[in-house]
Amino acid sequence: MKESMENIKNAYLKEEFNISEDVICFVDAVEAAIKTRLAELDEKAEYHQYKVIKAMQRANLSDRHFHPATGYGYDDVGREVVETIYADIFGAEDALVRPHISSGTHAISLCLYGVLRPGDELLSITGSPYDTLRTVIGIEDADVGNGTLKDFGVNYNQIELTEDGKIDEEKVLSSIHENTKMIYMQRSTGYSWRKALKISDMAEIITKVKAAKPDVVVFVDNCYGEFLDYKEPVAVGADLMAGSLIKNPGGGLAPTGGYVAGKEKYVYMAACRLAAPGVAKETGATLDINRTLLQGLFQAPTVVAQAIKTAVLMAAVYDKLGFGVCPGVEDYRSDIIQSIKLCTPEAVKVFCRAVQEAAPVDSFVTPEPWDMPGYNCPIIMAAGAFIQGSSIELSADAPMREPYIAYFQGGLTHYHGKLGLLLTLQRLKEAGIIEKLQED
Ligand SMILES: *Cc1c(COP(=O)(O)O)cnc(C)c1O
């Protein structure tokens, strides 16, 4: 019985997607070999599911919260309950969760502009921040003049990670001085070759920087990290964190938005930046988005688990084929990103185009590298998503620069992720980039 189902599925993949038998068998064999590893991931998702349900129950979530609010949005109970639930799940005093926050970059910017003042120093302790944030900070001179932090007299310094991708504790502690107002950490890898920061590592460094300077504000760019660990950064001492709703916490359903969560005082400051000082969290009609945001949040633990399973399978397959992968199959994961060192511009393009080919939306489109706003080199991006640019949906992107790494993430279902994986192998094989698929 099992065998005949498998035959039907494989025949379908062959006939409808032109994927060859050896590619299918190779991926199936690798998947069977890492079955235990994949099962572990479900346990974390199960825990998070219970946590989400409990938070919704504690907030007395009810049908009345799903009614649309208009105008100023005073007493928008739907918006308020969304923020209460987010704060509860994240272990934060307060949260700002809004469709008016247009991206992760916007959410992070609210925290930076909300808290930092002229003369303050922002100290990144995880090396260079994500590309778009470099623009916000004003690291590149070309951006200065448009209201970057630098224009407002906020100074910036960064401490590189150590060779093995860890925080350089000694250097961090010796770099903190009187004007160091904010410590900046990026949890996820971004466009770099490193593992995401573990929550336990964050907890350790937070204790130390707070001991060195008790009033320093610790901020975490939490993009792609939600629901990966049992706790989020603000539950282990970070003052503030931010992320995007079209990544993990939106569960693939949130059509737009971002969040900020942490200490009440700092969330308030970020809200003052989003609206205006004094207005803060009190306005911002959410129209009829709240049910969708909550339904997405409800599904997020499962969706995130699907994405991680795909990432782990991807790592196992490409590792076996001799490519560099980060993180490895058995590595602890603190974000949903799978990086694969493909080494040539050609391979990166073939890979991203194959991911696009697997998409339910825009599968007929051929991705080309382009100059995306906020990035300083062309980026090729595969994103055949229901929600534009959503990277909790199956997606891959690569900056067109050495050493030609493809960053692969998402997949609302593991089956879709697997189809993407199969197509990448098939196309790389056809292009002569992968020679033969070995099975042991
Ligand atoms: C996605 C991402 C951002 C920015 O998010 P956008 O929504 O694309 O603006 C910032 N930091 C990291 C680590 C990210 O992955």
Short mmCIF file of C-alpha atoms and ligand atoms in Angstrom, two decimals:
data_model
loop_
_atom_site.label_atom_id
_atom_site.label_comp_id
_atom_site.label_asym_id
_atom_site.label_seq_id
_atom_site.Cartn_x
_atom_site.Cartn_y
_atom_site.Cartn_z
CA MET A 1 0.00 0.00 0.00
CA LYS A 2 2.67 2.47 1.10
CA GLU A 3 4.73 1.51 -1.89
CA SER A 4 1.99 2.12 -4.38
CA MET A 5 1.25 5.57 -2.94
CA GLU A 6 4.93 6.33 -3.23
CA ASN A 7 4.89 5.19 -6.82
CA ILE A 8 1.94 7.40 -7.62
CA LYS A 9 3.63 10.39 -6.04
CA ASN A 10 6.95 9.72 -7.74
CA ALA A 11 5.34 9.14 -11.12
CA TYR A 12 3.52 12.44 -10.70
CA LEU A 13 6.75 14.28 -9.89
CA LYS A 14 8.36 12.74 -12.93
CA GLU A 15 5.55 13.44 -15.34
CA GLU A 16 4.34 16.81 -14.15
CA PHE A 17 7.54 18.40 -12.86
CA ASN A 18 10.11 16.54 -14.97
CA ILE A 19 12.09 15.50 -11.94
CA SER A 20 14.19 12.43 -12.60
CA GLU A 21 14.01 9.21 -10.62
CA ASP A 22 17.53 9.48 -9.20
CA VAL A 23 16.83 12.95 -7.77
CA ILE A 24 13.63 11.77 -6.08
CA CYS A 25 15.24 8.63 -4.67
CA PHE A 26 18.25 10.56 -3.44
CA VAL A 27 16.14 13.09 -1.51
CA ASP A 28 13.85 10.38 -0.13
CA ALA A 29 16.83 8.39 1.09
CA VAL A 30 18.36 11.42 2.79
CA GLU A 31 15.01 12.26 4.38
CA ALA A 32 14.62 8.74 5.74
CA ALA A 33 18.10 8.93 7.25
CA ILE A 34 17.31 12.09 9.26
CA LYS A 35 13.85 11.06 10.41
CA THR A 36 14.68 11.30 14.12
CA ARG A 37 16.12 14.78 13.70
CA LEU A 38 12.98 15.92 11.90
CA ALA A 39 10.73 14.47 14.60
CA GLU A 40 12.53 16.45 17.32
CA LEU A 41 11.41 19.64 15.64
CA ASP A 42 7.77 18.76 16.11
CA GLU A 43 8.15 18.70 19.85
CA LYS A 44 9.17 22.32 20.03
CA ALA A 45 6.28 23.26 17.76
CA GLU A 46 3.86 21.41 20.01
CA TYR A 47 5.06 23.35 23.04
CA HIS A 48 4.69 26.65 21.18
CA GLN A 49 1.21 25.73 20.04
CA TYR A 50 0.08 25.27 23.64
CA LYS A 51 1.72 28.53 24.62
CA VAL A 52 -0.13 30.43 21.88
CA ILE A 53 -3.47 28.91 22.82
CA LYS A 54 -2.95 29.70 26.50
CA ALA A 55 -2.13 33.33 25.71
CA MET A 56 -5.29 33.64 23.64
CA GLN A 57 -7.36 32.13 26.44
CA ARG A 58 -5.78 34.37 29.08
CA ALA A 59 -6.67 37.41 26.98
CA ASN A 60 -10.30 36.21 26.73
CA LEU A 61 -10.07 36.36 22.98
CA SER A 62 -13.54 36.53 21.54
CA ASP A 63 -15.48 37.24 18.38
CA ARG A 64 -15.90 40.90 19.33
CA HIS A 65 -12.18 41.40 18.82
CA PHE A 66 -12.56 40.62 15.13
CA HIS A 67 -14.76 43.62 14.31
CA PRO A 68 -13.15 46.31 12.15
CA ALA A 69 -12.04 49.62 13.62
CA THR A 70 -11.81 52.82 11.59
CA GLY A 71 -10.68 56.43 11.85
CA TYR A 72 -8.30 57.20 14.70
CA GLY A 73 -8.78 53.75 16.08
CA TYR A 74 -9.31 54.84 19.68
CA ASP A 75 -10.29 51.86 21.83
CA ASP A 76 -9.59 49.46 19.00
CA VAL A 77 -10.11 46.35 21.12
CA GLY A 78 -8.91 44.02 18.39
CA ARG A 79 -5.58 45.83 18.17
CA GLU A 80 -5.27 45.83 21.95
CA VAL A 81 -5.89 42.12 22.29
CA VAL A 82 -3.37 41.33 19.54
CA GLU A 83 -0.73 43.29 21.46
CA THR A 84 -1.63 41.65 24.78
CA ILE A 85 -1.32 38.19 23.24
CA TYR A 86 1.98 38.94 21.54
CA ALA A 87 3.44 40.33 24.76
CA ASP A 88 2.32 37.23 26.66
CA ILE A 89 3.79 34.75 24.16
CA PHE A 90 7.08 36.61 23.93
CA GLY A 91 7.44 37.08 27.69
CA ALA A 92 7.43 40.88 27.26
CA GLU A 93 5.90 43.66 29.36
CA ASP A 94 4.31 45.20 26.31
CA ALA A 95 4.14 44.94 22.53
CA LEU A 96 3.37 47.12 19.54
CA VAL A 97 1.96 44.97 16.73
CA ARG A 98 0.68 46.95 13.78
CA PRO A 99 -0.18 46.65 10.12
CA HIS A 100 1.15 50.22 9.91
CA ILE A 101 4.67 48.91 10.46
CA SER A 102 5.53 48.20 6.86
CA SER A 103 8.50 45.83 7.27
CA GLY A 104 11.07 44.42 9.63
CA THR A 105 13.38 47.31 8.78
CA HIS A 106 10.62 49.72 9.77
CA ALA A 107 10.00 47.92 13.08
CA ILE A 108 13.71 47.99 13.92
CA SER A 109 13.98 51.64 12.88
CA LEU A 110 11.17 52.55 15.30
CA CYS A 111 13.24 51.11 18.13
CA LEU A 112 16.40 52.89 17.07
CA TYR A 113 14.84 56.31 16.47
CA GLY A 114 12.52 55.86 19.45
CA VAL A 115 15.28 55.30 21.98
CA LEU A 116 18.48 56.90 20.66
CA ARG A 117 19.23 60.62 21.11
CA PRO A 118 21.95 62.93 19.75
CA GLY A 119 25.33 62.09 21.22
CA ASP A 120 24.34 58.51 22.04
CA GLU A 121 26.27 55.59 20.70
CA LEU A 122 24.73 52.53 19.14
CA LEU A 123 27.02 49.54 19.52
CA SER A 124 26.44 46.48 17.36
CA ILE A 125 28.01 43.42 18.93
CA THR A 126 27.16 41.00 16.13
CA GLY A 127 29.21 42.66 13.41
CA SER A 128 27.55 44.40 10.53
CA PRO A 129 23.77 44.68 10.81
CA TYR A 130 21.46 43.45 8.07
CA ASP A 131 21.97 45.42 4.84
CA THR A 132 18.89 47.67 5.10
CA LEU A 133 19.85 48.68 8.64
CA ARG A 134 23.26 49.84 7.48
CA THR A 135 21.37 52.39 5.42
CA VAL A 136 19.25 53.46 8.40
CA ILE A 137 22.29 53.89 10.63
CA GLY A 138 24.16 55.83 7.93
CA ILE A 139 27.16 53.54 7.70
CA GLU A 140 27.60 54.29 4.01
CA ASP A 141 28.20 57.97 3.31
CA ALA A 142 25.91 57.84 0.28
CA ASP A 143 22.89 57.46 2.55
CA VAL A 144 23.69 60.35 4.88
CA GLY A 145 21.46 63.41 4.45
CA ASN A 146 18.19 61.54 4.27
CA GLY A 147 17.59 61.37 7.98
CA THR A 148 19.85 58.48 8.91
CA LEU A 149 20.78 58.08 12.57
CA LYS A 150 24.10 59.67 11.71
CA ASP A 151 22.30 62.82 10.53
CA PHE A 152 20.82 63.11 14.01
CA GLY A 153 24.18 62.83 15.72
CA VAL A 154 23.86 59.21 16.81
CA ASN A 155 27.26 57.54 16.72
CA TYR A 156 27.80 54.00 15.67
CA ASN A 157 30.37 51.35 16.43
CA GLN A 158 30.47 47.63 15.77
CA ILE A 159 32.32 44.68 17.22
CA GLU A 160 32.89 41.81 14.83
CA LEU A 161 31.96 38.29 15.79
CA THR A 162 34.83 35.93 16.49
CA GLU A 163 36.04 33.48 13.83
CA ASP A 164 33.62 30.84 15.11
CA GLY A 165 30.66 33.22 15.00
CA LYS A 166 30.51 34.02 18.71
CA ILE A 167 30.18 37.38 20.43
CA ASP A 168 33.60 38.78 21.29
CA GLU A 169 32.81 39.29 24.93
CA GLU A 170 36.06 40.85 25.99
CA LYS A 171 36.02 43.40 23.21
CA VAL A 172 32.35 44.19 23.79
CA LEU A 173 32.84 44.85 27.49
CA SER A 174 35.91 47.01 26.92
CA SER A 175 34.10 49.02 24.22
CA ILE A 176 31.16 50.07 26.38
CA HIS A 177 31.58 53.66 27.56
CA GLU A 178 29.58 56.50 29.03
CA ASN A 179 27.69 57.29 25.82
CA THR A 180 26.92 53.72 24.84
CA LYS A 181 23.16 53.88 24.96
CA MET A 182 22.15 50.81 23.03
CA ILE A 183 23.64 47.40 22.44
CA TYR A 184 22.45 45.93 19.15
CA MET A 185 22.30 42.22 18.42
CA GLN A 186 21.09 40.50 15.31
CA ARG A 187 19.79 37.04 16.06
CA SER A 188 19.57 35.70 12.52
CA THR A 189 22.42 35.22 10.13
CA GLY A 190 21.37 37.88 7.59
CA TYR A 191 23.50 37.73 4.47
CA SER A 192 26.48 36.24 6.25
CA TRP A 193 28.00 32.85 6.86
CA ARG A 194 27.27 32.21 10.49
CA LYS A 195 24.81 30.44 12.71
CA ALA A 196 22.03 32.39 14.36
CA LEU A 197 22.68 33.52 17.93
CA LYS A 198 21.37 31.15 20.56
CA ILE A 199 19.03 32.46 23.23
CA SER A 200 21.36 31.08 25.90
CA ASP A 201 24.31 33.00 24.41
CA MET A 202 22.22 36.16 24.33
CA ALA A 203 21.23 35.68 27.96
CA GLU A 204 24.87 35.37 28.96
CA ILE A 205 26.10 38.48 27.22
CA ILE A 206 23.06 40.50 28.35
CA THR A 207 23.88 39.76 32.00
CA LYS A 208 27.44 40.91 31.43
CA VAL A 209 26.71 44.12 29.54
CA LYS A 210 24.07 45.05 32.13
CA ALA A 211 26.60 44.49 34.88
CA ALA A 212 29.04 46.75 33.03
CA LYS A 213 26.44 49.46 32.39
CA PRO A 214 23.05 48.92 34.06
CA ASP A 215 21.21 51.57 32.03
CA VAL A 216 22.31 50.33 28.61
CA VAL A 217 19.36 49.35 26.41
CA VAL A 218 19.74 45.92 24.82
CA PHE A 219 18.01 45.62 21.49
CA VAL A 220 17.64 42.44 19.41
CA ASP A 221 16.76 42.22 15.73
CA ASN A 222 14.62 39.10 16.13
CA CYS A 223 13.69 38.62 12.46
CA TYR A 224 13.34 34.92 11.53
CA GLY A 225 13.93 33.80 15.12
CA GLU A 226 10.40 33.59 16.52
CA PHE A 227 9.31 30.16 17.78
CA LEU A 228 12.72 28.59 17.25
CA ASP A 229 13.61 28.40 20.92
CA TYR A 230 11.57 28.00 24.07
CA LYS A 231 12.07 31.65 24.95
CA GLU A 232 12.46 34.88 23.03
CA PRO A 233 15.23 37.45 23.68
CA VAL A 234 13.08 39.79 25.81
CA ALA A 235 12.30 36.89 28.15
CA VAL A 236 16.01 36.53 28.93
CA GLY A 237 16.79 40.17 29.62
CA ALA A 238 16.77 42.05 26.30
CA ASP A 239 14.93 45.36 26.69
CA LEU A 240 13.47 45.50 23.24
CA MET A 241 13.20 43.40 20.09
CA ALA A 242 11.53 43.74 16.72
CA GLY A 243 10.49 41.60 13.79
CA SER A 244 8.32 41.26 10.72
CA LEU A 245 4.84 39.75 10.49
CA ILE A 246 5.51 38.44 6.99
CA LYS A 247 8.15 36.20 8.50
CA ASN A 248 7.66 33.69 11.35
CA PRO A 249 5.00 35.16 13.66
CA GLY A 250 2.48 35.93 10.92
CA GLY A 251 2.24 32.23 10.17
CA GLY A 252 1.98 32.96 6.45
CA LEU A 253 -1.41 34.59 6.89
CA ALA A 254 -0.56 38.08 8.11
CA PRO A 255 -0.81 40.23 4.99
CA THR A 256 1.52 42.95 6.32
CA GLY A 257 2.93 44.37 9.54
CA GLY A 258 5.67 44.30 12.09
CA TYR A 259 6.09 44.12 15.84
CA VAL A 260 8.12 45.61 18.64
CA ALA A 261 8.10 43.96 22.08
CA GLY A 262 9.89 44.44 25.37
CA LYS A 263 9.94 46.75 28.38
CA GLU A 264 6.90 48.98 28.53
CA LYS A 265 8.98 52.14 28.63
CA TYR A 266 10.85 51.35 25.42
CA VAL A 267 7.84 49.98 23.55
CA TYR A 268 6.18 53.31 24.37
CA MET A 269 9.13 55.21 22.91
CA ALA A 270 8.95 53.15 19.72
CA ALA A 271 5.20 53.82 19.55
CA CYS A 272 5.88 57.56 19.89
CA ARG A 273 8.04 57.27 16.81
CA LEU A 274 5.44 55.27 14.85
CA ALA A 275 2.63 57.75 15.64
CA ALA A 276 3.75 60.91 17.47
CA PRO A 277 4.99 61.71 20.98
CA GLY A 278 1.97 61.67 23.25
CA VAL A 279 -0.18 59.77 20.78
CA ALA A 280 1.95 56.62 21.03
CA LYS A 281 -0.13 53.43 21.09
CA GLU A 282 -3.52 55.12 21.32
CA THR A 283 -4.24 55.52 17.61
CA GLY A 284 -3.91 53.42 14.51
CA ALA A 285 -7.14 51.85 13.28
CA THR A 286 -6.48 48.26 12.28
CA LEU A 287 -9.49 48.01 9.87
CA ASP A 288 -10.33 44.31 9.78
CA ILE A 289 -6.92 42.73 9.98
CA ASN A 290 -6.91 41.41 13.54
CA ARG A 291 -8.58 38.06 12.96
CA THR A 292 -6.07 37.29 10.24
CA LEU A 293 -3.13 38.34 12.40
CA LEU A 294 -4.35 36.11 15.22
CA GLN A 295 -5.13 33.17 13.00
CA GLY A 296 -1.65 33.51 11.53
CA LEU A 297 -0.13 33.63 15.00
CA PHE A 298 -2.14 30.55 15.93
CA GLN A 299 -0.66 28.66 12.99
CA ALA A 300 2.83 30.11 13.31
CA PRO A 301 4.38 27.37 15.48
CA THR A 302 3.35 24.70 12.98
CA VAL A 303 4.34 26.73 9.97
CA VAL A 304 7.74 27.52 11.49
CA ALA A 305 8.27 23.81 12.17
CA GLN A 306 7.47 23.01 8.53
CA ALA A 307 10.03 25.56 7.41
CA ILE A 308 12.73 24.22 9.72
CA LYS A 309 12.13 20.66 8.55
CA THR A 310 12.67 21.80 4.99
CA ALA A 311 15.82 23.67 6.02
CA VAL A 312 17.24 20.62 7.78
CA LEU A 313 16.50 18.39 4.81
CA MET A 314 18.10 20.95 2.52
CA ALA A 315 21.21 20.98 4.71
CA ALA A 316 21.39 17.18 4.70
CA VAL A 317 21.03 16.92 0.93
CA TYR A 318 23.52 19.63 -0.01
CA ASP A 319 25.99 18.50 2.63
CA LYS A 320 25.92 15.06 1.11
CA LEU A 321 26.63 16.53 -2.28
CA GLY A 322 29.72 18.24 -0.92
CA PHE A 323 28.49 21.83 -0.65
CA GLY A 324 29.13 23.94 2.42
CA VAL A 325 25.95 24.32 4.48
CA CYS A 326 25.23 26.51 7.49
CA PRO A 327 23.82 25.44 9.89
CA GLY A 328 24.56 21.72 9.60
CA VAL A 329 21.96 18.99 10.06
CA GLU A 330 22.60 18.39 13.73
CA ASP A 331 23.29 22.02 14.64
CA TYR A 332 21.04 23.90 17.01
CA ARG A 333 18.85 26.31 15.06
CA SER A 334 17.90 29.79 16.17
CA ASP A 335 16.50 31.02 12.86
CA ILE A 336 14.82 29.43 9.84
CA ILE A 337 17.57 30.27 7.35
CA GLN A 338 19.54 27.62 5.50
CA SER A 339 22.67 28.93 3.82
CA ILE A 340 24.29 26.95 1.03
CA LYS A 341 27.62 27.90 -0.45
CA LEU A 342 27.08 27.46 -4.17
CA CYS A 343 30.34 29.22 -5.12
CA THR A 344 29.42 30.59 -8.55
CA PRO A 345 26.97 33.24 -9.82
CA GLU A 346 25.60 30.68 -12.26
CA ALA A 347 24.78 28.14 -9.53
CA VAL A 348 23.09 30.79 -7.38
CA LYS A 349 20.88 31.83 -10.29
CA VAL A 350 19.95 28.25 -11.22
CA PHE A 351 19.14 27.53 -7.58
CA CYS A 352 16.91 30.57 -7.05
CA ARG A 353 15.12 30.05 -10.34
CA ALA A 354 14.35 26.45 -9.38
CA VAL A 355 12.82 27.59 -6.10
CA GLN A 356 10.66 30.05 -8.02
CA GLU A 357 9.60 27.24 -10.34
CA ALA A 358 8.20 25.33 -7.38
CA ALA A 359 5.96 28.22 -6.30
CA PRO A 360 2.16 28.15 -6.41
CA VAL A 361 2.21 31.84 -7.41
CA ASP A 362 4.31 33.33 -10.24
CA SER A 363 5.95 30.00 -11.06
CA PHE A 364 6.38 31.20 -14.65
CA VAL A 365 8.57 34.13 -13.63
CA THR A 366 12.35 34.00 -14.03
CA PRO A 367 14.10 35.81 -11.19
CA GLU A 368 16.92 38.17 -12.19
CA PRO A 369 19.37 39.97 -9.92
CA TRP A 370 18.27 43.57 -9.26
CA ASP A 371 19.20 46.59 -7.18
CA MET A 372 16.76 46.35 -4.31
CA PRO A 373 16.19 49.50 -2.26
CA GLY A 374 18.40 49.49 0.82
CA TYR A 375 20.89 46.89 -0.45
CA ASN A 376 24.29 47.72 -1.88
CA CYS A 377 24.73 44.93 -4.41
CA PRO A 378 22.28 43.23 -6.78
CA ILE A 379 20.10 40.59 -5.13
CA ILE A 380 18.42 37.67 -6.84
CA MET A 381 15.25 36.63 -5.12
CA ALA A 382 12.85 33.76 -5.59
CA ALA A 383 9.55 34.60 -3.97
CA GLY A 384 6.48 33.08 -5.52
CA ALA A 385 4.38 33.99 -2.53
CA PHE A 386 0.75 34.64 -1.71
CA ILE A 387 1.93 37.59 0.37
CA GLN A 388 4.35 39.74 -1.60
CA GLY A 389 7.92 39.19 -0.45
CA SER A 390 6.87 36.94 2.40
CA SER A 391 9.83 34.85 3.41
CA ILE A 392 8.03 32.48 5.74
CA GLU A 393 6.72 31.22 2.41
CA LEU A 394 9.19 29.21 0.36
CA SER A 395 11.83 31.62 -0.81
CA ALA A 396 15.48 31.92 -1.66
CA ASP A 397 17.68 34.90 -2.12
CA ALA A 398 21.28 35.65 -2.77
CA PRO A 399 23.36 38.80 -2.96
CA MET A 400 25.39 38.57 -6.17
CA ARG A 401 28.75 38.66 -4.45
CA GLU A 402 31.49 36.27 -3.31
CA PRO A 403 31.30 33.55 -2.12
CA TYR A 404 27.90 33.14 -3.79
CA ILE A 405 25.77 31.86 -0.97
CA ALA A 406 22.09 31.12 -1.45
CA TYR A 407 19.89 31.81 1.57
CA PHE A 408 16.91 29.56 1.59
CA GLN A 409 13.98 29.82 3.94
CA GLY A 410 10.36 29.10 4.59
CA GLY A 411 7.76 26.90 3.08
CA LEU A 412 4.30 26.96 4.62
CA THR A 413 4.25 23.20 4.15
CA HIS A 414 7.15 20.80 4.18
CA TYR A 415 5.83 19.17 0.98
CA HIS A 416 6.18 22.44 -0.85
CA GLY A 417 9.65 22.88 0.60
CA LYS A 418 10.59 19.45 -0.61
CA LEU A 419 9.35 20.20 -4.11
CA GLY A 420 11.56 23.28 -4.12
CA LEU A 421 14.50 21.19 -3.00
CA LEU A 422 13.87 18.54 -5.68
CA LEU A 423 13.72 21.17 -8.39
CA THR A 424 16.96 22.82 -7.27
CA LEU A 425 18.75 19.48 -7.58
CA GLN A 426 17.17 18.70 -10.90
CA ARG A 427 18.13 22.04 -12.42
CA LEU A 428 21.66 22.05 -10.99
CA LYS A 429 22.12 18.60 -12.43
CA GLU A 430 20.86 19.67 -15.84
CA ALA A 431 23.21 22.65 -15.74
CA GLY A 432 26.11 20.28 -15.08
CA ILE A 433 26.80 21.90 -11.69
CA ILE A 434 25.97 18.72 -9.82
CA GLU A 435 27.50 15.69 -11.49
CA LYS A 436 26.14 12.64 -9.80
CA LEU A 437 23.94 11.82 -6.87
CA GLN A 438 25.44 9.21 -4.62
CA GLU A 439 23.51 7.11 -2.20
CA ASP A 440 25.21 5.09 0.46
C1 LIG B 1 14.30 40.34 7.00
C2 LIG B 1 15.27 40.91 7.95
C3 LIG B 1 15.29 42.27 8.28
C4 LIG B 1 14.48 43.31 7.59
O1 LIG B 1 13.22 42.96 7.32
P1 LIG B 1 12.41 43.54 6.07
O2 LIG B 1 11.06 43.14 6.43
O3 LIG B 1 12.92 42.88 4.84
O4 LIG B 1 12.61 45.01 6.07
C5 LIG B 1 16.18 42.69 9.24
N1 LIG B 1 17.01 41.85 9.83
C6 LIG B 1 17.05 40.55 9.52
C7 LIG B 1 18.02 39.66 10.21
C8 LIG B 1 16.18 40.04 8.58
O5 LIG B 1 16.20 38.75 8.29
#
